[in-house]
């Protein structure tokens, strides 16, 4: 028997805890690739929570185009300043 492994991406409802959507790919697939497959299951006004792997401008734009919101931890390579811009 082959000892293959897979990576699973899931969208859970924070209200019910139920799995809303699921995708499976090979183990070395990056998390964001799995997440992008799940975007089609989002409905307007959904809020997507994710870690810093999801904090990419392209993904934020894609999520906004679906009329959804996103809360991601800022990627460690991005600098943040609290200066006012004029």
CSV table of N, CA and C in Angstrom, one decimal:
chain,number,residue,atom,x,y,z
A,1,UNK,N,0.8,-1.2,0.0
A,1,UNK,CA,0.0,0.0,0.0
A,1,UNK,C,0.9,1.2,0.0
A,2,UNK,N,0.5,2.2,-0.8
A,2,UNK,CA,1.3,3.4,-0.9
A,2,UNK,C,1.0,4.3,0.3
A,3,UNK,N,2.0,4.9,0.8
A,3,UNK,CA,1.9,5.7,2.0
A,3,UNK,C,1.9,7.2,1.6
A,4,UNK,N,0.8,7.6,0.9
A,4,UNK,CA,0.7,9.0,0.4
A,4,UNK,C,0.0,9.8,1.5
A,5,UNK,N,0.4,11.1,1.5
A,5,UNK,CA,-0.2,12.1,2.4
A,5,UNK,C,-0.8,13.2,1.7
A,6,UNK,N,-1.8,13.8,2.3
A,6,UNK,CA,-2.5,14.9,1.7
A,6,UNK,C,-2.6,16.1,2.7
A,7,UNK,N,-2.9,17.3,2.1
A,7,UNK,CA,-3.1,18.5,2.9
A,7,UNK,C,-4.6,18.8,2.6
A,8,UNK,N,-5.3,19.2,3.7
A,8,UNK,CA,-6.7,19.5,3.6
A,8,UNK,C,-6.9,20.9,4.0
A,9,UNK,N,-7.7,21.6,3.2
A,9,UNK,CA,-8.2,23.0,3.6
A,9,UNK,C,-9.7,23.0,3.9
A,10,UNK,N,-10.1,23.7,4.9
A,10,UNK,CA,-11.5,23.6,5.3
A,10,UNK,C,-11.9,25.0,5.7
A,11,UNK,N,-13.2,25.4,5.4
A,11,UNK,CA,-13.8,26.6,5.9
A,11,UNK,C,-14.8,26.1,6.9
A,12,UNK,N,-14.7,26.6,8.1
A,12,UNK,CA,-15.6,26.3,9.2
A,12,UNK,C,-16.5,27.5,9.5
A,13,UNK,N,-17.7,27.2,9.9
A,13,UNK,CA,-18.6,28.2,10.4
A,13,UNK,C,-18.3,28.5,11.8
A,14,UNK,N,-18.1,29.8,12.2
A,14,UNK,CA,-17.8,30.1,13.6
A,14,UNK,C,-19.1,30.1,14.4
A,15,UNK,N,-20.3,30.1,13.7
A,15,UNK,CA,-21.5,30.0,14.4
A,15,UNK,C,-21.9,28.6,14.9
A,16,UNK,N,-21.7,27.7,13.9
A,16,UNK,CA,-22.1,26.3,14.2
A,16,UNK,C,-21.0,25.3,14.4
A,17,UNK,N,-19.8,25.7,13.9
A,17,UNK,CA,-18.7,24.8,13.9
A,17,UNK,C,-18.7,23.8,12.8
A,18,UNK,N,-19.7,23.9,11.9
A,18,UNK,CA,-19.8,22.9,10.8
A,18,UNK,C,-18.8,23.2,9.7
A,19,UNK,N,-18.3,22.2,9.0
A,19,UNK,CA,-17.4,22.4,7.9
A,19,UNK,C,-18.3,22.9,6.7
A,20,UNK,N,-18.0,24.0,6.1
A,20,UNK,CA,-18.8,24.6,5.0
A,20,UNK,C,-18.2,24.2,3.7
A,21,UNK,N,-16.9,24.1,3.6
A,21,UNK,CA,-16.2,23.7,2.4
A,21,UNK,C,-14.9,22.9,2.7
A,22,UNK,N,-14.5,22.1,1.8
A,22,UNK,CA,-13.3,21.3,2.0
A,22,UNK,C,-12.6,21.1,0.6
A,23,UNK,N,-11.3,21.1,0.7
A,23,UNK,CA,-10.5,20.7,-0.5
A,23,UNK,C,-9.3,20.0,-0.1
A,24,UNK,N,-8.9,19.1,-0.9
A,24,UNK,CA,-7.7,18.2,-0.6
A,24,UNK,C,-6.7,18.3,-1.7
A,25,UNK,N,-5.5,18.3,-1.4
A,25,UNK,CA,-4.4,18.4,-2.4
A,25,UNK,C,-3.2,17.6,-1.8
A,26,UNK,N,-2.1,17.6,-2.6
A,26,UNK,CA,-0.9,16.9,-2.2
A,26,UNK,C,-0.3,17.6,-1.0
A,27,UNK,N,0.5,16.9,-0.2
A,27,UNK,CA,1.0,17.4,1.0
A,27,UNK,C,1.9,18.7,0.9
A,28,UNK,N,2.7,18.8,-0.2
A,28,UNK,CA,3.5,19.9,-0.4
A,28,UNK,C,2.8,21.2,-1.0
A,29,UNK,N,1.5,21.2,-1.1
A,29,UNK,CA,0.8,22.3,-1.5
A,29,UNK,C,0.8,23.4,-0.5
A,30,UNK,N,1.0,24.6,-0.9
A,30,UNK,CA,1.0,25.7,0.1
A,30,UNK,C,-0.5,26.0,0.5
A,31,UNK,N,-0.6,26.4,1.8
A,31,UNK,CA,-1.9,26.7,2.3
A,31,UNK,C,-2.7,27.7,1.5
A,32,UNK,N,-2.1,28.7,1.0
A,32,UNK,CA,-2.8,29.8,0.2
A,32,UNK,C,-3.4,29.2,-1.0
A,33,UNK,N,-2.7,28.2,-1.7
A,33,UNK,CA,-3.3,27.6,-2.9
A,33,UNK,C,-4.6,26.8,-2.5
A,34,UNK,N,-4.6,26.2,-1.4
A,34,UNK,CA,-5.8,25.5,-0.9
A,34,UNK,C,-6.9,26.5,-0.6
A,35,UNK,N,-6.5,27.6,0.0
A,35,UNK,CA,-7.5,28.7,0.4
A,35,UNK,C,-8.1,29.3,-0.8
A,36,UNK,N,-7.4,29.5,-1.9
A,36,UNK,CA,-7.9,30.1,-3.1
A,36,UNK,C,-8.9,29.2,-3.7
A,37,UNK,N,-8.8,27.9,-3.6
A,37,UNK,CA,-9.8,27.0,-4.1
A,37,UNK,C,-11.1,27.1,-3.3
A,38,UNK,N,-11.0,27.6,-2.1
A,38,UNK,CA,-12.2,27.6,-1.2
A,38,UNK,C,-12.9,29.0,-1.4
A,39,UNK,N,-12.3,30.0,-2.0
A,39,UNK,CA,-12.9,31.3,-2.1
A,39,UNK,C,-14.3,31.2,-2.8
A,40,UNK,N,-14.5,30.3,-3.7
A,40,UNK,CA,-15.8,30.2,-4.4
A,40,UNK,C,-16.9,29.8,-3.5
A,41,UNK,N,-16.6,29.3,-2.3
A,41,UNK,CA,-17.7,29.0,-1.4
A,41,UNK,C,-18.1,30.1,-0.4
A,42,UNK,N,-17.4,31.2,-0.5
A,42,UNK,CA,-17.7,32.4,0.3
A,42,UNK,C,-18.9,33.1,-0.2
A,43,UNK,N,-19.7,33.6,0.7
A,43,UNK,CA,-20.9,34.3,0.4
A,43,UNK,C,-20.7,35.8,0.8
A,44,UNK,N,-21.4,36.7,0.2
A,44,UNK,CA,-21.3,38.1,0.6
A,44,UNK,C,-21.5,38.3,2.1
A,45,UNK,N,-20.7,39.1,2.7
A,45,UNK,CA,-20.7,39.4,4.1
A,45,UNK,C,-20.1,38.4,5.0
A,46,UNK,N,-19.5,37.3,4.4
A,46,UNK,CA,-18.7,36.4,5.2
A,46,UNK,C,-17.4,37.1,5.6
A,47,UNK,N,-16.9,36.6,6.7
A,47,UNK,CA,-15.6,37.1,7.2
A,47,UNK,C,-14.6,35.9,7.2
A,48,UNK,N,-13.5,36.1,6.5
A,48,UNK,CA,-12.5,35.0,6.4
A,48,UNK,C,-11.4,35.3,7.4
A,49,UNK,N,-11.1,34.4,8.3
A,49,UNK,CA,-10.0,34.5,9.3
A,49,UNK,C,-8.8,33.7,8.8
A,50,UNK,N,-7.6,34.2,8.9
A,50,UNK,CA,-6.5,33.4,8.5
A,50,UNK,C,-5.2,33.9,9.1
A,51,UNK,N,-4.1,33.1,9.0
A,51,UNK,CA,-2.9,33.5,9.6
A,51,UNK,C,-2.1,34.4,8.6
A,52,UNK,N,-0.8,34.6,8.9
A,52,UNK,CA,0.0,35.5,8.1
A,52,UNK,C,0.3,35.0,6.7
A,53,UNK,N,0.1,33.7,6.5
A,53,UNK,CA,0.3,33.1,5.1
A,53,UNK,C,-0.7,33.7,4.1
A,54,UNK,N,-1.8,34.1,4.6
A,54,UNK,CA,-2.9,34.6,3.8
A,54,UNK,C,-2.9,36.1,3.6
A,55,UNK,N,-1.9,36.8,4.2
A,55,UNK,CA,-1.9,38.3,4.1
A,55,UNK,C,-1.2,38.7,2.8
A,56,UNK,N,-1.8,38.6,1.7
A,56,UNK,CA,-1.3,39.1,0.4
A,56,UNK,C,-2.3,40.0,-0.2
A,57,UNK,N,-1.9,41.1,-0.8
A,57,UNK,CA,-2.8,42.1,-1.4
A,57,UNK,C,-3.7,41.4,-2.4
A,58,UNK,N,-3.2,40.6,-3.2
A,58,UNK,CA,-4.0,39.9,-4.3
A,58,UNK,C,-5.2,39.2,-3.6
A,59,UNK,N,-4.9,38.5,-2.5
A,59,UNK,CA,-6.0,37.7,-1.9
A,59,UNK,C,-7.0,38.6,-1.2
A,60,UNK,N,-6.5,39.7,-0.7
A,60,UNK,CA,-7.5,40.7,0.0
A,60,UNK,C,-8.4,41.3,-1.1
A,61,UNK,N,-7.8,41.6,-2.3
A,61,UNK,CA,-8.6,42.1,-3.4
A,61,UNK,C,-9.7,41.1,-3.8
A,62,UNK,N,-9.2,39.9,-4.0
A,62,UNK,CA,-10.1,38.8,-4.4
A,62,UNK,C,-11.3,38.6,-3.4
A,63,UNK,N,-11.0,38.7,-2.2
A,63,UNK,CA,-12.0,38.5,-1.1
A,63,UNK,C,-13.0,39.7,-1.1
A,64,UNK,N,-12.4,40.9,-1.3
A,64,UNK,CA,-13.3,42.1,-1.3
A,64,UNK,C,-14.2,42.1,-2.5
A,65,UNK,N,-13.7,41.6,-3.7
A,65,UNK,CA,-14.5,41.4,-4.9
A,65,UNK,C,-15.7,40.5,-4.7
A,66,UNK,N,-15.5,39.5,-3.7
A,66,UNK,CA,-16.6,38.6,-3.4
A,66,UNK,C,-17.6,39.2,-2.3
A,67,UNK,N,-17.3,40.5,-2.0
A,67,UNK,CA,-18.1,41.2,-1.0
A,67,UNK,C,-18.0,40.6,0.4
A,68,UNK,N,-16.8,40.1,0.7
A,68,UNK,CA,-16.5,39.5,2.0
A,68,UNK,C,-15.4,40.4,2.6
A,69,UNK,N,-15.2,40.1,3.9
A,69,UNK,CA,-14.2,40.8,4.7
A,69,UNK,C,-13.1,39.7,5.1
A,70,UNK,N,-11.9,40.2,5.4
A,70,UNK,CA,-10.9,39.3,5.8
A,70,UNK,C,-10.1,39.9,7.0
A,71,UNK,N,-9.7,39.0,7.9
A,71,UNK,CA,-8.9,39.4,9.1
A,71,UNK,C,-7.7,38.4,9.0
A,72,UNK,N,-6.5,39.0,8.8
A,72,UNK,CA,-5.3,38.2,8.7
A,72,UNK,C,-4.3,38.8,9.6
A,73,UNK,N,-3.4,38.0,10.1
A,73,UNK,CA,-2.2,38.5,10.8
A,73,UNK,C,-1.3,39.1,9.8
A,74,UNK,N,-0.7,40.2,10.0
A,74,UNK,CA,0.3,40.8,9.1
A,74,UNK,C,1.5,40.0,8.9
A,75,UNK,N,1.9,39.8,7.7
A,75,UNK,CA,3.1,39.0,7.4
A,75,UNK,C,4.3,39.6,8.1
A,76,UNK,N,5.3,38.8,8.6
A,76,UNK,CA,6.4,39.4,9.3
A,76,UNK,C,7.3,40.2,8.4
A,77,UNK,N,7.3,40.1,7.1
A,77,UNK,CA,8.2,40.8,6.3
A,77,UNK,C,7.6,42.2,6.0
A,78,UNK,N,6.4,42.5,6.3
A,78,UNK,CA,5.8,43.8,6.1
A,78,UNK,C,6.1,44.7,7.3
A,79,UNK,N,6.6,45.9,6.9
A,79,UNK,CA,6.8,46.9,8.0
A,79,UNK,C,5.6,47.7,8.2
A,80,UNK,N,5.4,48.2,9.5
A,80,UNK,CA,4.2,49.0,9.8
A,80,UNK,C,4.7,50.2,10.5
A,81,UNK,N,4.2,51.3,10.2
A,81,UNK,CA,4.5,52.6,10.9
A,81,UNK,C,3.2,53.2,11.3
A,82,UNK,N,3.2,53.9,12.4
A,82,UNK,CA,2.0,54.6,12.9
A,82,UNK,C,2.0,56.0,12.5
A,83,UNK,N,2.8,56.4,11.5
A,83,UNK,CA,2.9,57.8,11.1
A,83,UNK,C,1.6,58.2,10.3
A,84,UNK,N,1.3,59.5,10.4
A,84,UNK,CA,0.1,60.0,9.7
A,84,UNK,C,0.6,60.3,8.2
A,85,UNK,N,-0.2,60.0,7.3
A,85,UNK,CA,0.1,60.3,5.9
A,85,UNK,C,-0.7,61.5,5.5
A,86,UNK,N,-0.1,62.5,4.9
A,86,UNK,CA,-0.8,63.7,4.4
A,86,UNK,C,-0.7,63.8,2.9
